[in-house]
Tab-separated table of C-alpha atoms in Angstrom:
chain	number	residue	atom	x	y	z
A	1	UNK	CA	26.466	-15.846	-8.552
A	2	UNK	CA	26.228	-12.515	-5.965
A	3	UNK	CA	22.589	-11.441	-4.349
A	4	UNK	CA	21.174	-8.664	-6.060
A	5	UNK	CA	19.255	-6.307	-4.327
A	6	UNK	CA	16.798	-3.111	-4.991
A	7	UNK	CA	16.966	-0.245	-2.861
A	8	UNK	CA	13.702	2.495	-3.529
A	9	UNK	CA	14.741	6.395	-2.638
A	10	UNK	CA	12.596	8.748	-1.678
A	11	UNK	CA	13.409	12.520	-4.080
A	12	UNK	CA	11.664	14.154	-1.019
A	13	UNK	CA	14.213	13.132	1.588
A	14	UNK	CA	15.630	9.564	2.535
A	15	UNK	CA	17.180	9.670	6.561
A	16	UNK	CA	21.317	8.794	6.652
A	17	UNK	CA	20.854	5.773	9.044
A	18	UNK	CA	18.049	3.810	7.007
A	19	UNK	CA	19.923	3.689	3.569
A	20	UNK	CA	23.875	2.979	5.299
A	21	UNK	CA	22.259	0.800	7.331
A	22	UNK	CA	21.257	-2.281	4.989
A	23	UNK	CA	23.501	-1.335	2.383
A	24	UNK	CA	26.817	-0.899	4.171
A	25	UNK	CA	25.114	-5.207	5.346
A	26	UNK	CA	24.831	-5.468	1.577
A	27	UNK	CA	28.395	-4.149	0.233
A	28	UNK	CA	29.654	-6.086	3.165
A	29	UNK	CA	27.733	-9.518	1.309
A	30	UNK	CA	29.667	-8.796	-2.095
A	31	UNK	CA	26.165	-8.190	-3.249
A	32	UNK	CA	24.814	-6.036	-6.179
A	33	UNK	CA	22.987	-3.187	-5.262
A	34	UNK	CA	21.128	-0.789	-7.711
A	35	UNK	CA	18.585	1.908	-6.790
A	36	UNK	CA	15.468	3.008	-7.959
A	37	UNK	CA	13.836	6.990	-7.401
A	38	UNK	CA	9.835	7.503	-8.382
A	39	UNK	CA	11.169	9.602	-11.404
A	40	UNK	CA	15.001	9.341	-11.546
A	41	UNK	CA	16.078	11.918	-9.908
A	42	UNK	CA	19.027	12.011	-7.440
A	43	UNK	CA	18.246	11.111	-4.011
A	44	UNK	CA	18.717	13.398	-1.366
A	45	UNK	CA	19.520	12.853	2.289
A	46	UNK	CA	17.770	15.067	5.165
A	47	UNK	CA	20.181	17.155	6.592
A	48	UNK	CA	19.619	16.502	9.954
A	49	UNK	CA	20.864	13.385	9.229
A	50	UNK	CA	24.220	13.931	8.893
A	51	UNK	CA	24.389	15.868	12.046
A	52	UNK	CA	26.190	14.845	14.692
A	53	UNK	CA	24.234	14.645	17.775
A	54	UNK	CA	20.766	15.756	16.476
A	55	UNK	CA	18.889	15.290	19.560
A	56	UNK	CA	14.903	13.330	18.174
A	57	UNK	CA	11.931	15.488	19.719
A	58	UNK	CA	9.903	13.075	21.136
A	59	UNK	CA	12.807	10.310	22.110
A	60	UNK	CA	15.100	13.605	23.975
A	61	UNK	CA	17.927	11.595	22.981
A	62	UNK	CA	20.473	12.293	19.768
A	63	UNK	CA	20.041	9.687	16.761
A	64	UNK	CA	22.729	10.620	14.692
A	65	UNK	CA	26.149	8.881	15.840
A	66	UNK	CA	29.523	11.059	14.718
A	67	UNK	CA	30.153	7.428	12.438
A	68	UNK	CA	26.417	7.549	10.691
A	69	UNK	CA	26.339	11.375	9.798
A	70	UNK	CA	30.278	10.643	8.085
A	71	UNK	CA	29.028	7.679	5.982
A	72	UNK	CA	25.712	10.010	4.932
A	73	UNK	CA	27.958	13.024	3.962
A	74	UNK	CA	29.911	10.937	2.278
A	75	UNK	CA	27.573	8.864	-0.237
A	76	UNK	CA	25.929	11.822	-0.693
A	77	UNK	CA	29.584	13.545	-1.995
A	78	UNK	CA	30.454	10.215	-4.026
A	79	UNK	CA	28.282	9.897	-7.833
A	80	UNK	CA	27.287	6.767	-6.181
A	81	UNK	CA	23.815	7.701	-6.047
A	82	UNK	CA	23.356	9.389	-9.237
A	83	UNK	CA	21.877	7.770	-11.659
A	84	UNK	CA	19.200	6.163	-10.155
A	85	UNK	CA	16.849	4.002	-12.175
A	86	UNK	CA	13.736	6.054	-13.369
A	87	UNK	CA	10.981	4.219	-12.012
A	88	UNK	CA	8.253	6.317	-13.724
A	89	UNK	CA	9.929	5.375	-17.602
A	90	UNK	CA	10.210	1.635	-15.686
A	91	UNK	CA	6.948	0.713	-14.650
A	92	UNK	CA	3.166	1.490	-16.821
A	93	UNK	CA	0.986	4.202	-15.404
A	94	UNK	CA	-2.655	2.315	-14.696
A	95	UNK	CA	-5.315	3.722	-17.211
A	96	UNK	CA	-7.983	5.965	-16.048
A	97	UNK	CA	-11.111	4.088	-17.121
A	98	UNK	CA	-12.440	7.199	-18.792
A	99	UNK	CA	-10.289	5.919	-21.342
A	100	UNK	CA	-11.753	6.187	-24.431
A	101	UNK	CA	-9.575	2.444	-25.325
A	102	UNK	CA	-9.897	1.972	-22.213
A	103	UNK	CA	-9.397	-2.589	-22.234
A	104	UNK	CA	-7.169	-2.139	-24.470
A	105	UNK	CA	-4.847	-0.027	-22.252
A	106	UNK	CA	-5.848	-2.430	-19.118
A	107	UNK	CA	-4.850	-5.124	-20.893
A	108	UNK	CA	-1.782	-3.632	-22.311
A	109	UNK	CA	-1.041	-2.855	-18.006
A	110	UNK	CA	-1.099	-6.022	-17.152
A	111	UNK	CA	0.903	-7.748	-19.859
A	112	UNK	CA	3.786	-4.943	-19.196
A	113	UNK	CA	3.488	-4.880	-15.525
A	114	UNK	CA	3.899	-9.227	-16.359
A	115	UNK	CA	6.823	-8.847	-18.236
A	116	UNK	CA	8.432	-6.819	-16.446
A	117	UNK	CA	8.712	-9.177	-12.925
A	118	UNK	CA	9.384	-11.981	-15.208
A	119	UNK	CA	12.369	-10.206	-16.591
A	120	UNK	CA	13.384	-7.651	-14.564
A	121	UNK	CA	12.341	-7.996	-11.344
A	122	UNK	CA	13.268	-11.685	-11.095
A	123	UNK	CA	17.066	-10.962	-11.003
A	124	UNK	CA	16.835	-9.585	-7.648
A	125	UNK	CA	15.993	-10.771	-4.417
A	126	UNK	CA	15.561	-8.516	-2.346
A	127	UNK	CA	13.743	-4.764	-2.962
A	128	UNK	CA	14.330	-2.062	-0.142
A	129	UNK	CA	12.243	0.706	0.704
A	130	UNK	CA	14.830	2.941	2.821
A	131	UNK	CA	12.650	5.225	4.979
A	132	UNK	CA	12.642	9.226	5.923
A	133	UNK	CA	10.012	11.611	5.616
A	134	UNK	CA	9.984	11.937	2.170
A	135	UNK	CA	9.020	8.534	1.740
A	136	UNK	CA	4.924	10.175	2.736
A	137	UNK	CA	5.223	12.540	-0.497
A	138	UNK	CA	6.568	10.571	-3.157
A	139	UNK	CA	6.723	6.827	-2.336
A	140	UNK	CA	3.428	5.928	0.511
A	141	UNK	CA	0.639	6.150	-2.489
A	142	UNK	CA	2.512	6.054	-5.350
A	143	UNK	CA	0.828	3.074	-7.369
A	144	UNK	CA	4.406	2.765	-9.500
A	145	UNK	CA	5.927	1.336	-6.164
A	146	UNK	CA	2.843	-0.164	-5.124
A	147	UNK	CA	2.780	-2.408	-8.472
A	148	UNK	CA	7.034	-3.086	-7.868
A	149	UNK	CA	5.923	-4.321	-4.047
A	150	UNK	CA	3.219	-7.129	-5.571
A	151	UNK	CA	6.175	-8.208	-8.837
A	152	UNK	CA	8.090	-9.000	-5.858
A	153	UNK	CA	5.231	-10.600	-3.935
A	154	UNK	CA	3.776	-12.656	-6.478
A	155	UNK	CA	7.869	-13.910	-7.093
A	156	UNK	CA	7.967	-14.782	-3.646
A	157	UNK	CA	11.169	-12.166	-2.964
A	158	UNK	CA	11.877	-10.108	0.657
A	159	UNK	CA	10.446	-7.197	0.869
A	160	UNK	CA	12.306	-4.869	3.400
A	161	UNK	CA	10.200	-1.272	4.323
A	162	UNK	CA	12.232	1.293	6.860
A	163	UNK	CA	10.279	3.283	9.236
A	164	UNK	CA	8.293	5.639	7.459
A	165	UNK	CA	8.717	3.751	4.154
A	166	UNK	CA	6.573	0.498	5.921
A	167	UNK	CA	3.558	3.172	4.200
A	168	UNK	CA	3.289	1.802	1.511
A	169	UNK	CA	2.560	-1.817	2.482
A	170	UNK	CA	-0.952	-0.557	3.349
A	171	UNK	CA	-1.539	0.900	0.234
A	172	UNK	CA	-0.284	-1.818	-2.157
A	173	UNK	CA	-2.722	-3.215	-3.564
A	174	UNK	CA	-4.392	-5.026	-7.371
A	175	UNK	CA	-7.320	-2.230	-8.306
A	176	UNK	CA	-9.702	-5.377	-8.984
A	177	UNK	CA	-10.247	-6.828	-5.124
A	178	UNK	CA	-8.572	-3.728	-3.726
A	179	UNK	CA	-6.648	-7.015	-1.023
A	180	UNK	CA	-4.333	-5.478	1.247
A	181	UNK	CA	-0.453	-7.651	1.252
A	182	UNK	CA	-0.769	-7.123	4.812
A	183	UNK	CA	-3.652	-8.072	6.076
A	184	UNK	CA	-3.275	-10.889	8.282
A	185	UNK	CA	1.044	-10.506	8.408
A	186	UNK	CA	2.898	-8.956	11.904
A	187	UNK	CA	4.631	-5.582	11.458
A	188	UNK	CA	6.276	-2.748	12.892
A	189	UNK	CA	6.341	0.839	11.999
A	190	UNK	CA	6.873	4.177	13.438
A	191	UNK	CA	4.489	4.696	16.619
A	192	UNK	CA	2.331	7.658	17.936
A	193	UNK	CA	4.822	7.832	20.550
A	194	UNK	CA	7.542	9.057	18.691
A	195	UNK	CA	5.953	10.964	15.498
A	196	UNK	CA	6.771	14.403	15.965
A	197	UNK	CA	4.026	17.452	16.375
A	198	UNK	CA	6.649	19.193	14.842
A	199	UNK	CA	9.816	19.706	12.546
A	200	UNK	CA	8.496	16.828	9.989
A	201	UNK	CA	10.455	17.956	6.977
A	202	UNK	CA	10.882	17.142	2.947
A	203	UNK	CA	13.078	18.451	0.514
A	204	UNK	CA	11.970	20.635	-1.960
A	205	UNK	CA	12.199	20.571	-5.654
A	206	UNK	CA	16.331	19.844	-6.514
A	207	UNK	CA	18.171	19.333	-10.234
A	208	UNK	CA	19.370	16.397	-11.420
A	209	UNK	CA	22.716	17.476	-10.202
A	210	UNK	CA	20.902	17.489	-6.031
A	211	UNK	CA	21.100	20.921	-5.936
A	212	UNK	CA	17.950	22.151	-4.330
A	213	UNK	CA	15.389	24.900	-5.594
A	214	UNK	CA	13.144	27.860	-4.373
A	215	UNK	CA	13.160	26.386	-0.775
A	216	UNK	CA	16.016	28.362	1.679
A	217	UNK	CA	18.099	25.525	2.200
A	218	UNK	CA	16.168	22.769	0.050
A	219	UNK	CA	13.461	21.520	3.045
A	220	UNK	CA	9.881	23.102	4.041
A	221	UNK	CA	8.611	22.021	7.277
A	222	UNK	CA	4.475	20.212	7.245
A	223	UNK	CA	4.583	19.912	10.833
A	224	UNK	CA	3.606	16.927	11.941
A	225	UNK	CA	3.340	13.862	9.909
A	226	UNK	CA	0.726	13.259	7.207
A	227	UNK	CA	-1.384	10.710	8.924
A	228	UNK	CA	-0.125	8.250	12.004
A	229	UNK	CA	1.047	5.152	10.250
A	230	UNK	CA	0.582	3.064	13.489
A	231	UNK	CA	-3.011	3.395	13.919
A	232	UNK	CA	-2.952	2.671	9.877
A	233	UNK	CA	-0.091	-0.335	10.106
A	234	UNK	CA	-3.087	-2.240	12.997
A	235	UNK	CA	-6.097	-1.713	11.248
A	236	UNK	CA	-4.047	-2.596	7.429
A	237	UNK	CA	-3.087	-6.341	9.002
A	238	UNK	CA	-6.656	-7.145	10.490
A	239	UNK	CA	-7.692	-9.408	13.732
A	240	UNK	CA	-5.474	-12.089	12.741
A	241	UNK	CA	-2.100	-9.538	11.948
A	242	UNK	CA	-0.546	-7.758	14.014
A	243	UNK	CA	1.845	-4.707	14.857
A	244	UNK	CA	4.499	-3.757	17.391
A	245	UNK	CA	5.485	-1.083	18.652
A	246	UNK	CA	7.483	-2.154	20.774
A	247	UNK	CA	8.193	0.771	22.185
A	248	UNK	CA	10.461	1.627	24.847
A	249	UNK	CA	12.666	-1.207	23.403
A	250	UNK	CA	14.885	0.772	21.506
A	251	UNK	CA	14.452	-1.503	17.932
A	252	UNK	CA	12.088	-3.035	16.511
A	253	UNK	CA	12.865	-5.336	13.806
A	254	UNK	CA	9.920	-7.900	12.283
A	255	UNK	CA	10.617	-10.010	9.821
A	256	UNK	CA	6.929	-11.918	8.771
A	257	UNK	CA	8.088	-13.726	5.345
A	258	UNK	CA	8.246	-12.020	2.697
A	259	UNK	CA	7.950	-8.876	4.731
A	260	UNK	CA	10.857	-7.368	6.334
A	261	UNK	CA	9.942	-3.885	8.318
A	262	UNK	CA	11.735	-1.832	11.164
A	263	UNK	CA	10.268	0.642	13.072
A	264	UNK	CA	13.137	3.556	12.805
A	265	UNK	CA	16.498	4.853	12.729
A	266	UNK	CA	18.390	3.063	15.320
A	267	UNK	CA	17.228	-0.505	13.796
A	268	UNK	CA	18.668	-0.025	10.495
A	269	UNK	CA	21.072	-1.759	11.105
A	270	UNK	CA	19.711	-4.541	12.569
A	271	UNK	CA	17.566	-4.543	9.734
A	272	UNK	CA	20.433	-5.073	7.398
A	273	UNK	CA	21.451	-8.166	9.291
A	274	UNK	CA	18.001	-9.515	9.376
A	275	UNK	CA	17.591	-9.197	5.269
A	276	UNK	CA	21.169	-10.972	5.213
A	277	UNK	CA	19.571	-13.758	7.956
A	278	UNK	CA	16.797	-14.346	5.575
A	279	UNK	CA	18.917	-14.384	1.926
A	280	UNK	CA	21.051	-17.081	3.616
A	281	UNK	CA	19.999	-18.778	6.180
A	282	UNK	CA	16.618	-19.213	4.718
A	283	UNK	CA	15.217	-17.447	8.010
A	284	UNK	CA	10.875	-16.492	7.439
A	285	UNK	CA	9.834	-15.112	11.131
A	286	UNK	CA	11.990	-12.926	13.457
A	287	UNK	CA	11.217	-10.273	16.448
A	288	UNK	CA	7.502	-11.522	16.725
């Protein structure tokens, strides 16, 4: 029976190569692949991730090859990303303490999470959170996605996060103890040197078929990222863990089971390769 991989994509713009890198590797291995988005809308690729030769300002070089741009345009033109799973309908929302039936609501919340973990998540072998600036908007502080991550960790299954998708990990915590999942772990992620000073763009609202609404070309510029991910990750792993920016090295991929993290676009293909090494050959540590 082939392994099953669940890909999480933002509805506010994913980066083409950060999907195609691990997705192509999974396809080549014959893995089954499913997609999920926060509200079940079709995800959209960031336009510049489909523009060959696009120069990344902090790096001062092109980060979009002709080959990857064509592959991203092809999957955008296909129906493969249509009708993703709806995270909001799948995972329960945590009740407000002001609820008149708070204790009963919390009991139902935990029971549903356990049911999903044992019946649904048990079917998957790995979770992949695709990067791109959109992850900052609807993935980083998404409680349902945090619960999904926790479920995979409780089942000792691989959790893969790319680029700004890594932003989900410091905030994925149980509400009772607030302990960070990656405390004591080795991780990589977007470094300060590679953060934009301006031009961090996101998709605007769009229809179910992917048609943009209300923002001209469909993307809006928020200037720099909302927060410096490197600083958050350094604090989150604590003194027993470690953050590896690997500035100056073309790729940065760190595996400290069950977490596989990759820094940014150029690391996407290597991230897919290590994903397979972990699932097929039991690799538990890489890159540090």
